[in-house]
Amino acid sequence: MRLTGPMRLIISFAALFLSVILLQLSSGGVGPIDVLSGTALGFSRQEIGLLGSAHFLGFFIGCWWAPRLMGSVGHSRAFAAFTATGAIGLLAHMLVIDPYAWALMRVASGLCVAGCYTVIEAWLQAKVTNETRGRTMGVYRVVDMTGSLGAQLIVGILAPASYVSYNILAIGCCAALLPLTLTTIKQPETPASPRLRPRLAFTRSPLAVAGVIVAALSSASFRMVGPIYGQEVGLNAAQIAWFLTAFVLGGALAQLPIGWLADKFDRRWVLIWLSGAAILSCGVTMLSAGTGTLGIMLSAGLFGLTTFPIYSVAAAHAHDFASSEERVELSAALMFWFATGAIFAPYVASVLIENYGPAALFAMVSVGHAGLVVFGLARMRARPTQATRTPYVYAPRTSFTIGRLLRKDRDAKGPPAPQRD
């Protein structure tokens, strides 16, 4: 069978997509295994939470620095530098048993994730055409989500506080180098890095900024501190892996129905009802602690179902008030606020768990969503929604440059929006 030009192009991206999967398996697995290892080594809850916050600090630095490094040395060399940084951070774990040293190593892993995704997305943006963009982005989203699911499951087979476990994750990080550096695709020209204007998000939609911060509060605290909750309610390592997987799977299943609702109804109401459902799912999760393993897993899936789509809905609402020329910088501004919230969320959650028990994690998330409900209702009184809106787009939280890949999708004319009464 003869392949068409667009199909050949998508297949040529297989090297990039394979790098994404290997990166996800490596970087996605280090958070949970650090929690289990830190507990086994006697780290306090606050020290374990600090590791999660350090990861997002490195992620923030990487998002800002990666486009500039890529402009200086090119795509392949920048990718090699970031993967080497991540591998060093992983391998050094069992050489120095100290929570603050581990925090520096987690900064390296966060830097690796942001830098590598920036390179991959810049490469994709330079090679896709209008005809192949939709299919390429569809495959990219599926690959990213599949890698994330696999990363949670791998935790169940890695022994905590073991050099072998961190060595396996480092091998995955190093292996991500091979597909991209050996690909025959010509290295593209380096795009100009987007200006980082956090205030732009506020001027377009204060509610969207609140939404992405609450999304960070939910996802960052759960993915980085959730294993502590799992241990406290009696789950073993394999069960914690499925607990985290249920969260990601619930978020993946939510994308289509929530996207349909966000395109059909006022997005502020969708955010408000999602936050209300998130508060309910937090209550269900706290009550499920004594119902057995199945109940805990189902509650984690429900939590992911209600919290995971909030970032994309908030981003879509912000882009309703932006021009096409602002989309790349607005996406970067929203990622800035997400990363800022994600830096603080794991540490705060761990302190609350240390002082008030495991249920405090979901109590904190509930308070955040309650605040979003109140703020959303207040914003509905401030101005009407847009009559014409951008289509809902599932927005991966990967780099400041993701907006370039999504701009064409957002520029497509969306369905007419209902007017506020």
Short mmCIF file of C-alpha atoms in Angstrom, two decimals, residues 39-328:
data_model
loop_
_atom_site.label_atom_id
_atom_site.label_comp_id
_atom_site.label_asym_id
_atom_site.label_seq_id
_atom_site.Cartn_x
_atom_site.Cartn_y
_atom_site.Cartn_z
CA THR A 39 9.16 7.06 53.35
CA ALA A 40 11.38 3.98 53.48
CA LEU A 41 14.42 6.16 54.25
CA GLY A 42 12.70 8.08 57.03
CA PHE A 43 12.07 11.42 55.32
CA SER A 44 9.36 13.55 56.90
CA ARG A 45 6.13 14.34 55.06
CA GLN A 46 7.26 17.95 54.53
CA GLU A 47 10.57 16.80 53.05
CA ILE A 48 8.76 14.47 50.66
CA GLY A 49 6.41 17.29 49.65
CA LEU A 50 9.42 19.50 49.02
CA LEU A 51 10.60 17.03 46.37
CA GLY A 52 7.39 17.50 44.39
CA SER A 53 7.64 21.27 44.65
CA ALA A 54 11.28 21.13 43.54
CA HIS A 55 10.24 19.20 40.42
CA PHE A 56 7.89 21.97 39.36
CA LEU A 57 10.49 24.63 40.17
CA GLY A 58 12.79 22.88 37.71
CA PHE A 59 9.91 22.60 35.25
CA PHE A 60 9.31 26.35 35.47
CA ILE A 61 12.99 27.13 34.91
CA GLY A 62 13.11 24.71 31.98
CA CYS A 63 10.06 26.22 30.30
CA TRP A 64 11.70 29.65 30.41
CA TRP A 65 15.25 28.62 29.54
CA ALA A 66 14.69 25.90 26.91
CA PRO A 67 13.70 28.15 23.97
CA ARG A 68 16.79 30.30 24.56
CA LEU A 69 19.15 27.32 24.77
CA MET A 70 17.56 25.81 21.68
CA GLY A 71 18.20 29.07 19.84
CA SER A 72 21.87 28.96 20.87
CA VAL A 73 22.81 25.33 20.20
CA GLY A 74 19.97 23.86 18.13
CA HIS A 75 17.26 21.29 18.76
CA SER A 76 19.34 18.09 19.01
CA ARG A 77 22.05 19.48 21.29
CA ALA A 78 19.50 21.13 23.57
CA PHE A 79 17.58 17.84 23.80
CA ALA A 80 20.80 15.98 24.64
CA ALA A 81 21.67 18.51 27.35
CA PHE A 82 18.26 18.25 29.00
CA THR A 83 18.14 14.45 28.94
CA ALA A 84 21.65 14.30 30.40
CA THR A 85 20.52 16.64 33.20
CA GLY A 86 17.54 14.38 33.94
CA ALA A 87 19.64 11.20 33.90
CA ILE A 88 22.20 12.72 36.29
CA GLY A 89 19.43 13.72 38.68
CA LEU A 90 18.03 10.18 38.65
CA LEU A 91 21.35 8.36 39.03
CA ALA A 92 22.50 10.57 41.89
CA HIS A 93 19.55 9.66 44.12
CA MET A 94 21.09 6.66 45.83
CA LEU A 95 24.56 8.23 46.00
CA VAL A 96 23.46 10.96 48.42
CA ILE A 97 20.69 10.07 50.87
CA ASP A 98 19.49 13.51 51.89
CA PRO A 99 16.08 15.12 51.19
CA TYR A 100 17.56 18.51 50.29
CA ALA A 101 20.06 16.94 47.91
CA TRP A 102 17.17 14.98 46.39
CA ALA A 103 15.27 18.25 45.97
CA LEU A 104 18.12 19.56 43.81
CA MET A 105 17.98 16.33 41.82
CA ARG A 106 14.26 16.82 41.30
CA VAL A 107 14.90 20.33 40.01
CA ALA A 108 17.07 18.59 37.41
CA SER A 109 14.28 16.17 36.49
CA GLY A 110 11.77 19.01 36.13
CA LEU A 111 14.25 20.91 33.98
CA CYS A 112 14.64 17.82 31.81
CA VAL A 113 10.90 17.40 31.28
CA ALA A 114 10.23 21.01 30.33
CA GLY A 115 13.31 21.27 28.12
CA CYS A 116 12.70 18.06 26.20
CA TYR A 117 9.03 18.83 25.61
CA THR A 118 9.95 22.31 24.38
CA VAL A 119 12.31 20.80 21.81
CA ILE A 120 9.82 18.15 20.69
CA GLU A 121 6.95 20.62 20.32
CA ALA A 122 9.11 23.14 18.48
CA TRP A 123 10.16 20.34 16.11
CA LEU A 124 6.56 19.29 15.53
CA GLN A 125 5.45 22.89 14.97
CA ALA A 126 8.14 23.40 12.33
CA LYS A 127 7.19 20.26 10.39
CA VAL A 128 3.39 20.01 10.51
CA THR A 129 1.20 21.54 7.83
CA ASN A 130 -2.41 22.67 8.00
CA GLU A 131 -3.41 19.36 6.40
CA THR A 132 -1.53 17.19 8.90
CA ARG A 133 -1.87 19.30 12.06
CA GLY A 134 -5.10 17.72 13.33
CA ARG A 135 -3.94 14.13 12.95
CA THR A 136 -0.47 14.87 14.28
CA MET A 137 -1.81 16.59 17.38
CA GLY A 138 -4.32 13.77 17.92
CA VAL A 139 -1.52 11.20 17.87
CA TYR A 140 0.66 13.42 20.09
CA ARG A 141 -2.04 13.71 22.73
CA VAL A 142 -2.69 9.94 22.71
CA VAL A 143 1.05 9.19 22.95
CA ASP A 144 1.51 11.65 25.82
CA MET A 145 -1.45 10.24 27.76
CA THR A 146 -0.37 6.63 27.11
CA GLY A 147 3.11 7.39 28.41
CA SER A 148 1.62 9.04 31.49
CA LEU A 149 -0.52 5.99 32.22
CA GLY A 150 2.48 3.69 31.78
CA ALA A 151 4.57 5.84 34.10
CA GLN A 152 2.09 5.38 36.95
CA LEU A 153 1.97 1.61 36.44
CA ILE A 154 5.76 1.21 36.39
CA VAL A 155 5.85 2.33 40.03
CA GLY A 156 4.33 -1.01 41.05
CA ILE A 157 7.35 -2.96 39.82
CA LEU A 158 10.15 -0.69 41.08
CA ALA A 159 11.54 -1.34 44.55
CA PRO A 160 11.68 1.80 46.74
CA ALA A 161 15.08 3.20 47.78
CA SER A 162 16.87 0.98 45.26
CA TYR A 163 19.69 2.07 42.98
CA VAL A 164 18.38 -0.43 40.42
CA SER A 165 14.99 1.33 40.32
CA TYR A 166 16.51 4.75 39.71
CA ASN A 167 18.93 3.21 37.24
CA ILE A 168 16.00 1.82 35.24
CA LEU A 169 14.37 5.25 35.14
CA ALA A 170 17.68 6.81 34.07
CA ILE A 171 18.00 4.25 31.28
CA GLY A 172 14.59 5.31 30.01
CA CYS A 173 15.68 8.95 30.09
CA CYS A 174 18.88 8.18 28.16
CA ALA A 175 17.00 5.97 25.70
CA ALA A 176 14.80 8.96 24.81
CA LEU A 177 17.91 10.42 23.18
CA LEU A 178 18.21 7.68 20.58
CA PRO A 179 15.04 8.16 18.48
CA LEU A 180 15.45 11.92 18.16
CA THR A 181 19.21 12.05 17.60
CA LEU A 182 19.14 9.19 15.04
CA THR A 183 16.10 10.43 13.12
CA THR A 184 16.65 11.32 9.46
CA ILE A 185 14.29 14.31 9.73
CA LYS A 186 16.21 17.50 9.01
CA GLN A 187 16.57 19.69 12.08
CA PRO A 188 14.23 22.66 11.65
CA GLU A 189 14.95 26.33 12.08
CA THR A 190 14.70 27.49 15.69
CA PRO A 191 11.55 29.54 16.33
CA ALA A 192 11.63 32.73 18.34
CA SER A 193 10.81 32.09 21.99
CA PRO A 194 7.43 33.47 23.11
CA ARG A 195 7.47 36.53 25.32
CA LEU A 196 6.42 35.64 28.85
CA ARG A 197 3.71 38.10 29.89
CA PRO A 198 1.86 36.67 32.92
CA ARG A 199 -0.30 39.80 33.14
CA LEU A 200 -1.77 39.04 29.70
CA ALA A 201 -3.73 36.13 31.17
CA PHE A 202 -5.18 38.40 33.87
CA THR A 203 -6.25 41.03 31.37
CA ARG A 204 -7.97 38.46 29.15
CA SER A 205 -9.62 36.38 31.88
CA PRO A 206 -9.01 36.54 35.65
CA LEU A 207 -11.24 33.47 35.99
CA ALA A 208 -8.99 31.48 33.66
CA VAL A 209 -5.96 32.34 35.80
CA ALA A 210 -7.82 31.17 38.91
CA GLY A 211 -8.87 28.02 37.06
CA VAL A 212 -5.34 26.98 36.01
CA ILE A 213 -3.99 27.66 39.52
CA VAL A 214 -6.72 25.44 41.02
CA ALA A 215 -5.96 22.83 38.34
CA ALA A 216 -2.35 22.87 39.54
CA LEU A 217 -3.50 22.60 43.15
CA SER A 218 -5.44 19.45 42.24
CA SER A 219 -3.13 17.62 39.86
CA ALA A 220 0.30 18.56 41.25
CA SER A 221 -0.62 17.76 44.84
CA PHE A 222 -2.30 14.47 43.88
CA ARG A 223 0.45 13.22 41.57
CA MET A 224 3.32 14.24 43.86
CA VAL A 225 1.78 13.66 47.30
CA GLY A 226 -1.00 11.19 46.45
CA PRO A 227 1.28 8.20 47.18
CA ILE A 228 1.55 9.44 50.79
CA TYR A 229 -2.24 9.34 50.99
CA GLY A 230 -2.19 5.85 49.48
CA GLN A 231 0.27 4.62 52.09
CA GLU A 232 -1.74 6.19 54.91
CA VAL A 233 -4.93 4.37 53.83
CA GLY A 234 -3.15 1.02 53.58
CA LEU A 235 -2.26 0.61 49.88
CA ASN A 236 0.91 -1.25 48.90
CA ALA A 237 3.24 -0.10 46.10
CA ALA A 238 1.41 -1.97 43.33
CA GLN A 239 -1.95 -0.65 44.52
CA ILE A 240 -0.58 2.91 44.69
CA ALA A 241 0.46 2.53 41.05
CA TRP A 242 -3.13 1.65 40.11
CA PHE A 243 -4.42 4.45 42.36
CA LEU A 244 -2.42 7.01 40.38
CA THR A 245 -3.32 5.35 37.09
CA ALA A 246 -7.02 5.59 37.92
CA PHE A 247 -6.61 9.35 38.36
CA VAL A 248 -4.95 9.79 34.93
CA LEU A 249 -7.43 7.43 33.25
CA GLY A 250 -10.37 9.32 34.73
CA GLY A 251 -8.92 12.55 33.35
CA ALA A 252 -8.45 11.01 29.91
CA LEU A 253 -12.04 9.73 29.79
CA ALA A 254 -13.35 13.17 30.76
CA GLN A 255 -11.92 15.01 27.76
CA LEU A 256 -14.62 14.21 25.19
CA PRO A 257 -17.74 14.80 27.30
CA ILE A 258 -16.32 17.89 29.01
CA GLY A 259 -15.15 19.24 25.67
CA TRP A 260 -18.69 18.81 24.29
CA LEU A 261 -20.17 20.61 27.28
CA ALA A 262 -17.58 23.41 27.07
CA ASP A 263 -18.47 24.01 23.41
CA LYS A 264 -22.21 23.88 23.99
CA PHE A 265 -22.67 25.85 27.22
CA ASP A 266 -21.19 28.92 28.90
CA ARG A 267 -17.69 27.84 29.93
CA ARG A 268 -17.93 29.67 33.23
CA TRP A 269 -20.84 27.43 34.20
CA VAL A 270 -18.84 24.39 33.08
CA LEU A 271 -15.95 25.47 35.34
CA ILE A 272 -18.31 26.10 38.23
CA TRP A 273 -20.06 22.75 37.89
CA LEU A 274 -16.74 20.95 37.44
CA SER A 275 -15.45 22.51 40.65
CA GLY A 276 -18.65 21.57 42.43
CA ALA A 277 -18.23 18.00 41.20
CA ALA A 278 -14.58 18.09 42.31
CA ILE A 279 -15.63 19.05 45.83
CA LEU A 280 -18.04 16.12 45.79
CA SER A 281 -15.34 13.76 44.50
CA CYS A 282 -12.98 14.94 47.28
CA GLY A 283 -15.65 14.04 49.82
CA VAL A 284 -16.20 10.64 48.19
CA THR A 285 -12.44 9.99 48.20
CA MET A 286 -12.14 10.82 51.91
CA LEU A 287 -15.10 8.57 52.74
CA SER A 288 -13.79 5.73 50.56
CA ALA A 289 -10.68 5.27 52.71
CA GLY A 290 -12.46 2.61 54.76
CA THR A 291 -14.36 0.92 51.90
CA GLY A 292 -11.59 -1.26 50.54
CA THR A 293 -9.21 -1.10 47.59
CA LEU A 294 -11.89 -1.03 44.87
CA GLY A 295 -13.65 1.94 46.45
CA ILE A 296 -10.37 3.85 46.75
CA MET A 297 -9.54 3.18 43.07
CA LEU A 298 -12.96 4.27 41.86
CA SER A 299 -12.78 7.45 43.91
CA ALA A 300 -9.38 8.27 42.37
CA GLY A 301 -10.88 7.84 38.90
CA LEU A 302 -13.76 10.13 39.86
CA PHE A 303 -11.30 12.69 41.19
CA GLY A 304 -9.41 12.67 37.89
CA LEU A 305 -12.66 12.87 35.93
CA THR A 306 -13.73 16.06 37.72
CA THR A 307 -10.38 17.86 38.13
CA PHE A 308 -8.23 16.96 35.09
CA PRO A 309 -10.23 18.90 32.43
CA ILE A 310 -10.32 22.18 34.40
CA TYR A 311 -7.08 23.46 32.89
CA SER A 312 -8.30 22.97 29.32
CA VAL A 313 -11.71 24.54 30.01
CA ALA A 314 -10.07 27.54 31.69
CA ALA A 315 -7.61 27.91 28.81
CA ALA A 316 -10.44 27.76 26.25
CA HIS A 317 -12.32 30.46 28.17
CA ALA A 318 -9.25 32.73 28.19
CA HIS A 319 -8.71 32.28 24.44
CA ASP A 320 -12.31 33.36 23.79
CA PHE A 321 -11.18 36.89 24.69
CA ALA A 322 -7.85 36.83 22.79
CA SER A 323 -6.88 37.63 19.23
CA SER A 324 -5.04 35.14 17.03
CA GLU A 325 -1.79 37.09 17.47
CA GLU A 326 -2.00 36.73 21.26
CA ARG A 327 -2.59 32.99 21.42
CA VAL A 328 1.02 31.82 21.78
#
